[in-house]
Amino acid sequence: MKDTLAMHAFANHVPAVVLRLDRNPFHHGTLGAVRSLGRKGVEVHAVVEAGGGPMGRSRYLRAVHPGPVGGLDPEAPEALLECLARVSERIGRPAVLVAMDDLSAIAVSRVAPMLRDRFRIPHQPDNLPARVADKAELSRLCSRWDVPHPETVVPASGTEAAEAAWRLGLPVVAKWSRPWLLPSGADGLRSTTLVHTTAEARRLYERSAEAGSRLLLQRFLPAGPDTDWFFHGAFTRGGLPLLAGSGRKELSWPVRTGLTAVGRWLPDPAVEEAALRLAERLGYQGILDLDFRRDERGVFRLVDFNPRPGAQFRLFTDAAGLDVVQAMYLDLTGQRVPQPSGGAGRVFVAENYALLAAVRGRSLPRHRPAAQAAPPGPGPAAERGRVEAAWFAADDVRPFLAMLAAFLGRGAAKGARALRGVPAQGRRTARAVVRAPRQRGREQPGVTSAGSVSRPAPPEASPEPDELVSR
């Protein structure tokens, strides 16, 4: 009976368009949104780059549409307006628009008044997505509304940058306030950098014009077990929550720095109170994803505000199957959103990243800051919950198979490139080691005494702008 009522609530012939303008083919959050709405009978379209990657194989996706011709300038989103107008004409009726990355959310908010007849979009006043995604503006808002945030300095010169780095205590975290403006392929310019010397801070500041936005320096908060938490929420007008929850990163990729590879839904009053207060003060409507890091005193500090669903949003699915994307869909189509029930303790696993994190994590030191309190939350019995996989689903297997093939193919290609960079003698040695039977009590070049090939730790992938690493 409950499933019948839920399906009826969605069967109102309002399609949905999932928009993602970044070029990450392994963005499992987009697949999660497609499945979430598609399983409820919603006609789902996707506007993505490069055919959609493994997500494009989902049985719940009606059609994949190309993104703006020639890419998108976030400061001049007219190309996106033309793109979405074409998609709307193909669909033939108004649709709910779900932005899945920061660039999409920012661009949509700027053209929203011209899309109201074609799409149902959360009302975000005063260019709100760009304001909260701006690291400098976020710092100002946190100070204004007493939301804990890492100590932050916005230097006005190279000399000030060097002095601030010394005063905050090296190493410090350097961020560009508007990472979506960074030029592609710029050597040495990343959204977030760990700075180890005052000279590095000065040199980074001197590249501000090239980066397109202001440089911020923040006090470094060391990573460790139980330090990284997040909050997801869907809100109606006035910042009123429809569905919300906090969770903890069990594993991340890159290790202790990046996106959630394994996460658990754990209610925490401090995280939830800070997030709900911020959403209410902003009058936020739509979906948000917040990142927190706990400092050495046990204080949760907000380090990132993403004005869209996080890639692991399906972690926050209640006992009836409601998640933040479904809640927003119901709200934008004028339907009642059911009262959430249960869900805490669920676990989310991004299979590809969890494998990398588990293997890489074994080689890293494990520690907990001495002054850090034990993590709050339910005990072991209460934490037992259903595991949600990012890619594998029994009712939609093809995206998982496509991801696996692409993932293994990419790994093989990297291995081949690395091997080509080794001298011919080294390549022969490596092949001989693989083919030779195990020899006991004797060491070979490139082989440990246990008989396994010695190899350097794999390089960690570069984080996306919304994957805040060193907070």
Coordinates of C-alpha atoms in Angstrom, one line a residue:
M1 CA 0.0 0.0 0.0
K2 CA 2.8 2.4 0.9
D3 CA 4.6 1.7 -2.4
T4 CA 1.4 2.2 -4.4
L5 CA 0.8 5.6 -2.8
A6 CA 4.5 6.6 -3.4
M7 CA 4.3 5.7 -7.0
H8 CA 1.0 7.5 -7.5
A9 CA 2.6 10.7 -6.0
F10 CA 5.2 10.7 -8.8
A11 CA 3.0 9.6 -11.7
N12 CA 2.0 13.2 -12.6
H13 CA 3.6 13.3 -16.1
V14 CA 6.2 15.9 -15.0
P15 CA 9.5 14.8 -16.4
A16 CA 12.9 15.6 -14.9
V17 CA 16.2 16.8 -16.4
V18 CA 19.4 16.0 -14.6
L19 CA 22.1 18.5 -15.5
R20 CA 25.9 18.0 -15.1
L21 CA 28.4 20.2 -16.8
D22 CA 31.6 18.8 -15.4
R23 CA 33.4 16.1 -17.4
N24 CA 33.8 13.4 -14.8
P25 CA 32.5 10.1 -16.4
F26 CA 32.5 8.4 -12.9
H27 CA 30.1 10.8 -11.3
H28 CA 27.9 8.3 -9.5
G29 CA 25.7 11.0 -8.0
T30 CA 24.2 11.6 -11.4
L31 CA 23.4 8.0 -11.8
G32 CA 21.8 8.0 -8.3
A33 CA 19.5 10.8 -9.3
V34 CA 18.5 9.0 -12.6
R35 CA 17.6 5.9 -10.7
S36 CA 15.9 7.6 -7.8
L37 CA 13.4 9.3 -10.0
G38 CA 13.2 6.7 -12.7
R39 CA 12.2 4.0 -10.3
K40 CA 9.2 6.1 -9.3
G41 CA 8.0 6.3 -12.9
V42 CA 9.4 9.7 -13.7
E43 CA 10.6 10.3 -17.3
V44 CA 14.3 11.2 -16.8
H45 CA 16.5 13.1 -19.2
A46 CA 20.2 14.0 -18.7
V47 CA 22.2 16.9 -20.1
V48 CA 25.8 15.9 -19.7
E49 CA 29.2 16.0 -21.5
A50 CA 30.6 13.2 -23.5
G51 CA 27.6 10.9 -23.7
G52 CA 27.1 10.5 -20.0
G53 CA 29.7 7.7 -19.4
P54 CA 28.4 4.6 -17.6
M55 CA 25.4 6.6 -16.3
G56 CA 24.1 6.8 -19.9
R57 CA 23.6 3.0 -19.9
S58 CA 20.9 3.1 -17.2
R59 CA 17.5 1.6 -18.0
Y60 CA 15.9 4.5 -16.1
L61 CA 17.2 7.2 -18.5
R62 CA 14.9 8.2 -21.3
A63 CA 17.5 10.2 -23.3
V64 CA 20.9 11.8 -23.1
H65 CA 21.3 15.4 -24.5
P66 CA 24.6 17.1 -25.2
G67 CA 25.7 20.0 -23.1
P68 CA 26.2 23.6 -24.4
V69 CA 28.2 23.8 -27.6
G70 CA 31.8 24.7 -26.9
G71 CA 31.4 24.3 -23.2
L72 CA 30.2 27.0 -20.7
D73 CA 31.5 30.2 -19.4
P74 CA 30.0 30.5 -15.9
E75 CA 30.0 34.3 -16.1
A76 CA 28.1 34.2 -19.4
P77 CA 25.7 31.3 -19.3
E78 CA 23.8 32.2 -22.5
A79 CA 25.0 29.0 -24.1
L80 CA 23.3 27.0 -21.3
L81 CA 20.1 28.9 -21.9
E82 CA 20.1 28.0 -25.5
C83 CA 20.9 24.3 -24.7
L84 CA 18.2 24.0 -22.1
A85 CA 15.7 25.6 -24.4
R86 CA 16.4 23.0 -27.1
V87 CA 16.1 20.2 -24.6
S88 CA 12.7 21.6 -23.4
E89 CA 11.4 21.7 -27.0
R90 CA 12.4 18.1 -27.5
I91 CA 10.6 17.0 -24.3
G92 CA 7.5 19.1 -25.1
R93 CA 6.4 20.1 -21.7
P94 CA 7.8 21.7 -18.5
A95 CA 10.2 19.6 -16.4
V96 CA 11.9 19.6 -13.1
L97 CA 15.6 20.7 -13.4
V98 CA 18.1 19.1 -11.1
A99 CA 21.7 20.6 -11.2
M100 CA 24.3 18.0 -10.1
D101 CA 27.5 20.1 -9.9
D102 CA 28.4 23.5 -8.6
L103 CA 29.0 25.0 -12.1
S104 CA 25.5 23.8 -13.2
A105 CA 23.8 25.2 -10.1
I106 CA 25.5 28.6 -10.4
A107 CA 24.8 28.9 -14.1
V108 CA 21.1 27.8 -13.7
S109 CA 20.5 30.3 -11.0
R110 CA 21.6 33.1 -13.4
V111 CA 19.3 32.1 -16.2
A112 CA 16.4 30.9 -14.0
P113 CA 14.1 33.9 -14.6
M114 CA 14.3 33.1 -18.4
L115 CA 13.5 29.4 -17.8
R116 CA 10.5 29.6 -15.6
D117 CA 8.0 28.6 -18.3
R118 CA 10.1 25.6 -19.3
F119 CA 11.5 24.3 -16.1
R120 CA 10.6 24.0 -12.4
I121 CA 13.6 25.3 -10.5
P122 CA 14.2 26.0 -6.8
H123 CA 13.9 29.7 -6.0
Q124 CA 17.4 31.0 -5.2
P125 CA 17.4 34.8 -4.7
D126 CA 20.4 37.1 -5.1
N127 CA 22.6 34.7 -7.0
L128 CA 22.7 32.5 -3.9
P129 CA 24.4 29.4 -5.3
A130 CA 27.4 31.5 -6.5
R131 CA 27.5 33.3 -3.1
V132 CA 27.7 30.2 -1.0
A133 CA 30.1 28.4 -3.3
D134 CA 32.4 31.4 -3.1
K135 CA 34.9 30.4 -0.3
A136 CA 35.4 34.1 0.7
E137 CA 31.7 34.8 1.0
L138 CA 31.1 31.6 2.9
S139 CA 33.7 32.6 5.4
R140 CA 32.0 35.9 5.9
L141 CA 28.5 34.3 6.3
C142 CA 29.8 31.9 8.9
S143 CA 31.3 34.7 10.9
R144 CA 28.1 36.7 10.6
W145 CA 25.9 33.9 11.8
D146 CA 28.3 32.2 14.3
V147 CA 28.8 29.0 12.3
P148 CA 32.2 27.5 13.2
H149 CA 34.6 27.8 10.3
P150 CA 38.4 27.4 10.0
E151 CA 40.3 30.7 10.7
T152 CA 40.5 32.4 7.3
V153 CA 42.5 35.3 5.9
V154 CA 41.9 37.0 2.5
P155 CA 45.2 38.7 1.8
A156 CA 45.4 42.0 -0.2
S157 CA 49.0 41.6 -1.3
G158 CA 51.8 39.0 -1.6
T159 CA 53.4 40.4 1.5
E160 CA 50.1 40.0 3.4
A161 CA 49.8 36.4 2.1
A162 CA 53.2 35.5 3.4
E163 CA 52.5 37.1 6.8
A164 CA 49.1 35.4 7.1
A165 CA 50.6 32.0 6.3
W166 CA 53.2 32.5 9.1
R167 CA 50.6 33.7 11.6
L168 CA 48.1 30.9 10.8
G169 CA 50.9 28.3 11.3
L170 CA 52.5 26.4 8.4
P171 CA 51.3 24.4 6.6
V172 CA 48.2 26.3 5.7
V173 CA 45.4 25.7 3.2
A174 CA 45.2 28.0 0.2
K175 CA 42.0 28.2 -1.8
W176 CA 40.7 30.2 -4.7
S177 CA 37.4 31.7 -3.7
R178 CA 35.7 30.9 -7.0
P179 CA 37.2 27.6 -8.2
W180 CA 34.9 27.3 -11.1
L181 CA 36.7 30.3 -12.7
L182 CA 40.1 28.5 -12.8
P183 CA 41.4 28.2 -16.3
S184 CA 41.6 24.6 -17.5
G185 CA 45.1 23.2 -17.8
A186 CA 46.8 26.0 -15.9
D187 CA 50.0 24.7 -14.5
G188 CA 50.1 24.6 -10.7
L189 CA 46.6 26.2 -10.2
R190 CA 44.3 23.9 -8.2
S191 CA 41.2 24.8 -6.3
T192 CA 42.9 23.8 -3.0
T193 CA 46.6 23.6 -2.2
L194 CA 48.5 22.8 1.0
V195 CA 51.1 25.5 1.3
H196 CA 54.3 24.7 3.3
T197 CA 56.3 28.0 3.1
T198 CA 55.6 31.7 3.1
A199 CA 57.3 32.0 -0.3
E200 CA 54.7 29.5 -1.7
A201 CA 51.9 31.7 -0.3
R202 CA 53.3 34.8 -1.9
R203 CA 53.8 33.1 -5.3
L204 CA 50.2 31.8 -5.3
Y205 CA 48.8 35.3 -4.5
E206 CA 50.8 36.7 -7.4
R207 CA 48.7 34.4 -9.7
S208 CA 45.4 35.9 -8.6
A209 CA 44.7 37.5 -11.9
E210 CA 45.3 34.3 -13.7
A211 CA 43.1 32.3 -11.3
G212 CA 40.2 34.8 -11.8
S213 CA 39.3 35.1 -8.1
R214 CA 40.7 36.0 -4.6
L215 CA 43.1 33.8 -2.7
L216 CA 42.1 32.6 0.8
L217 CA 44.4 31.2 3.4
Q218 CA 43.0 28.9 6.1
R219 CA 44.3 27.3 9.2
F220 CA 45.0 23.6 8.5
L221 CA 42.8 21.1 10.2
P222 CA 44.6 17.7 10.3
A223 CA 42.6 14.8 8.9
G224 CA 42.2 11.6 10.8
P225 CA 39.6 8.9 11.7
D226 CA 36.2 10.4 12.5
T227 CA 37.1 14.0 11.5
D228 CA 35.2 14.3 8.2
W229 CA 31.5 14.7 8.3
F230 CA 28.8 15.9 5.9
F231 CA 25.2 17.1 5.8
H232 CA 22.6 16.7 3.1
G233 CA 19.3 18.4 3.0
A234 CA 16.3 19.3 0.8
F235 CA 14.5 22.5 1.7
T236 CA 11.3 24.3 0.6
R237 CA 10.9 28.1 0.6
G238 CA 12.2 29.9 3.7
G239 CA 14.8 27.3 4.4
L240 CA 12.3 24.8 5.9
P241 CA 13.7 21.2 5.8
L242 CA 11.9 18.5 3.9
L243 CA 14.5 15.8 4.5
A244 CA 17.9 16.2 6.2
G245 CA 20.7 14.2 7.8
S246 CA 24.3 14.1 8.8
G247 CA 26.9 11.5 8.1
R248 CA 30.5 10.5 8.6
K249 CA 33.1 9.6 6.0
E250 CA 34.4 6.1 6.8
L251 CA 36.7 6.1 3.7
S252 CA 37.5 8.8 1.2
W253 CA 39.4 9.1 -2.1
P254 CA 42.0 10.5 -2.2
V255 CA 42.6 9.1 1.2
R256 CA 41.5 11.4 4.0
T257 CA 41.1 14.2 1.5
G258 CA 38.5 13.7 -1.1
L259 CA 35.0 12.5 -1.9
T260 CA 33.1 9.9 0.2
A261 CA 34.1 6.4 -0.8
V262 CA 32.3 4.8 2.2
G263 CA 29.9 6.9 4.3
R264 CA 27.5 6.2 7.2
W265 CA 24.3 8.1 8.2
L266 CA 25.0 9.2 11.8
P267 CA 22.8 11.8 13.4
D268 CA 25.0 14.5 15.1
P269 CA 23.2 17.5 16.9
A270 CA 26.1 19.9 16.3
V271 CA 26.4 19.3 12.6
E272 CA 22.7 19.3 12.0
E273 CA 22.0 22.4 14.1
A274 CA 24.7 24.4 12.3
A275 CA 23.5 23.3 8.9
L276 CA 19.8 24.0 9.6
R277 CA 20.5 27.4 11.0
L278 CA 22.5 28.4 8.0
A279 CA 19.8 27.2 5.6
E280 CA 17.2 29.1 7.5
R281 CA 19.2 32.3 7.6
L282 CA 19.8 32.1 3.8
G283 CA 16.2 31.2 3.0
Y284 CA 17.6 28.3 1.0
Q285 CA 15.4 26.3 -1.3
G286 CA 16.5 23.2 -3.0
I287 CA 19.3 20.7 -2.2
L288 CA 22.6 21.4 -0.4
D289 CA 25.6 19.3 0.6
L290 CA 27.9 20.6 3.4
D291 CA 31.3 19.4 4.4
F292 CA 32.5 19.6 8.0
R293 CA 35.8 18.8 9.6
R294 CA 36.2 18.3 13.4
D295 CA 39.2 20.1 14.9
E296 CA 41.5 18.9 17.7
R297 CA 39.0 20.3 20.3
G298 CA 36.1 18.4 18.9
V299 CA 34.4 21.5 17.2
F300 CA 32.8 20.8 13.8
R301 CA 33.9 23.5 11.4
L302 CA 32.1 24.1 8.1
V303 CA 34.6 23.9 5.2
D304 CA 32.5 23.7 2.1
F305 CA 29.0 24.5 0.9
N306 CA 27.8 22.8 -2.3
P307 CA 24.5 24.2 -3.6
R308 CA 23.4 20.9 -5.1
P309 CA 23.1 17.1 -4.2
G310 CA 26.3 15.5 -3.1
A311 CA 27.5 12.4 -4.9
Q312 CA 26.5 10.2 -1.9
F313 CA 23.0 11.7 -1.5
R314 CA 21.4 8.3 -1.7
L315 CA 22.8 7.5 1.7
F316 CA 20.1 9.7 3.1
T317 CA 17.1 7.5 2.1
D318 CA 14.4 7.0 4.7
A319 CA 12.6 3.7 5.4
A320 CA 10.0 4.5 2.7
G321 CA 12.6 5.2 0.0
L322 CA 12.4 9.0 0.1
D323 CA 15.7 10.9 -0.6
V324 CA 16.5 14.5 -1.1
V325 CA 16.1 14.5 -4.9
Q326 CA 12.7 12.9 -4.6
A327 CA 11.7 15.4 -1.9
M328 CA 12.7 18.3 -4.1
Y329 CA 10.8 16.9 -7.1
L330 CA 7.6 16.5 -5.0
D331 CA 8.0 20.0 -3.6
L332 CA 8.5 21.6 -7.0
T333 CA 5.6 19.8 -8.5
G334 CA 3.2 21.1 -5.8
Q335 CA 2.9 17.7 -4.0
R336 CA 3.1 16.9 -0.3
V337 CA 6.4 15.5 0.9
P338 CA 5.9 12.7 3.3
Q339 CA 7.3 13.0 6.8
P340 CA 10.7 11.2 6.8
S341 CA 10.9 8.0 8.9
G342 CA 14.0 6.2 9.9
G343 CA 17.1 5.6 7.8
A344 CA 20.0 6.4 10.3
G345 CA 22.7 3.8 10.2
R346 CA 22.6 3.2 6.4
V347 CA 25.9 2.8 4.6
F348 CA 26.9 4.1 1.2
V349 CA 29.7 2.6 -0.8
A350 CA 31.2 4.0 -4.1
E351 CA 32.7 0.7 -5.2
N352 CA 35.5 2.0 -7.4
Y353 CA 36.7 4.6 -5.0
A354 CA 36.3 2.4 -1.9
L355 CA 38.6 -0.2 -3.5
L356 CA 41.3 2.5 -4.1
A357 CA 40.9 4.0 -0.7
A358 CA 41.0 0.6 1.1
V359 CA 44.2 -0.4 -0.7
R360 CA 45.9 2.9 -0.4
G361 CA 44.8 3.5 3.2
R362 CA 46.8 0.5 4.4
S363 CA 50.0 2.2 3.7
L364 CA 49.1 5.4 5.6
P365 CA 49.6 6.0 9.4
R366 CA 46.5 5.9 11.4
H367 CA 46.0 8.3 14.3
R368 CA 43.5 10.2 16.3
P369 CA 44.3 13.6 17.7
A370 CA 44.9 13.3 21.4
A371 CA 42.3 16.0 22.3
Q372 CA 39.6 14.6 20.0
A373 CA 36.6 13.2 21.7
A374 CA 35.1 9.8 20.7
P375 CA 32.6 10.3 17.8
P376 CA 29.0 10.8 18.8
G377 CA 26.2 8.8 17.4
P378 CA 24.4 5.5 17.9
G379 CA 26.1 2.4 19.1
P380 CA 26.9 -0.6 17.0
A381 CA 23.4 -2.2 17.2
A382 CA 21.8 1.1 16.0
E383 CA 24.3 1.6 13.2
R384 CA 23.4 -1.6 11.4
G385 CA 21.6 -0.6 8.2
R386 CA 21.2 -1.4 4.6
V387 CA 24.2 -0.8 2.3
E388 CA 23.6 1.4 -0.7
A389 CA 26.0 0.8 -3.6
A390 CA 26.8 3.7 -5.9
W391 CA 27.0 1.6 -9.1
F392 CA 25.7 -1.9 -8.6
A393 CA 21.9 -2.4 -8.6
A394 CA 20.2 -5.7 -9.4
D395 CA 17.5 -3.9 -11.4
D396 CA 20.0 -1.8 -13.4
V397 CA 23.2 -3.7 -13.9
R398 CA 24.6 -2.1 -17.1
P399 CA 26.0 1.1 -15.6
F400 CA 28.0 -1.0 -13.1
L401 CA 29.4 -3.2 -15.9
A402 CA 30.2 -0.1 -18.0
M403 CA 31.9 1.5 -15.0
L404 CA 33.9 -1.6 -14.3
A405 CA 35.1 -1.9 -17.9
A406 CA 36.1 1.8 -18.0
F407 CA 37.7 1.6 -14.6
L408 CA 39.8 -1.4 -15.4
G409 CA 40.6 -0.1 -18.9
R410 CA 41.8 3.2 -17.4
G411 CA 44.0 1.3 -14.9
A412 CA 45.5 -0.8 -17.6
A413 CA 46.2 2.2 -19.8
K414 CA 48.0 4.0 -16.9
G415 CA 50.0 0.8 -16.2
A416 CA 51.1 0.6 -19.9
R417 CA 52.1 4.3 -19.9
A418 CA 54.1 3.8 -16.7
L419 CA 55.8 0.7 -18.1
R420 CA 56.7 2.6 -21.4
G421 CA 58.6 5.1 -19.2
V422 CA 60.8 2.3 -17.7
P423 CA 64.1 1.4 -19.5
A424 CA 64.0 -1.8 -21.6
Q425 CA 66.0 -3.7 -19.0
G426 CA 63.5 -2.7 -16.3
R427 CA 60.6 -3.9 -18.4
R428 CA 62.2 -7.3 -19.0
T429 CA 62.9 -7.6 -15.2
A430 CA 59.2 -6.7 -14.4
R431 CA 57.9 -9.3 -16.9
A432 CA 60.3 -11.9 -15.6
V433 CA 59.1 -11.3 -12.1
V434 CA 55.5 -11.8 -13.1
R435 CA 56.2 -15.0 -15.0
A436 CA 58.8 -16.6 -12.6
P437 CA 57.8 -19.0 -9.9
R438 CA 58.1 -17.8 -6.4
Q439 CA 61.6 -18.4 -4.9
R440 CA 62.1 -18.7 -1.2
G441 CA 65.0 -17.3 0.7
R442 CA 66.4 -15.3 -2.2
E443 CA 65.8 -11.7 -3.2
Q444 CA 65.6 -10.6 -6.8
P445 CA 65.9 -7.1 -8.3
G446 CA 62.5 -5.4 -7.8
V447 CA 61.2 -8.2 -5.6
T448 CA 60.9 -8.3 -1.8
S449 CA 62.0 -11.2 0.3
A450 CA 58.3 -12.3 0.4
G451 CA 58.4 -12.7 -3.3
S452 CA 56.0 -9.9 -4.2
V453 CA 56.9 -7.1 -6.6
S454 CA 58.0 -3.9 -4.8
R455 CA 56.3 -0.9 -6.3
P456 CA 55.7 2.8 -5.3
A457 CA 52.4 3.8 -3.8
P458 CA 49.9 4.8 -6.6
P459 CA 49.5 8.5 -7.1
E460 CA 46.4 10.0 -5.6
A461 CA 43.9 11.5 -8.0
S462 CA 43.4 15.2 -8.1
P463 CA 40.2 16.3 -6.3
E464 CA 37.4 18.0 -8.1
P465 CA 36.6 21.6 -7.0
D466 CA 33.8 20.4 -4.8
E467 CA 35.9 17.7 -3.2
L468 CA 37.6 19.8 -0.6
V469 CA 40.8 18.1 0.5
S470 CA 42.9 19.8 3.2
R471 CA 40.3 21.8 5.0

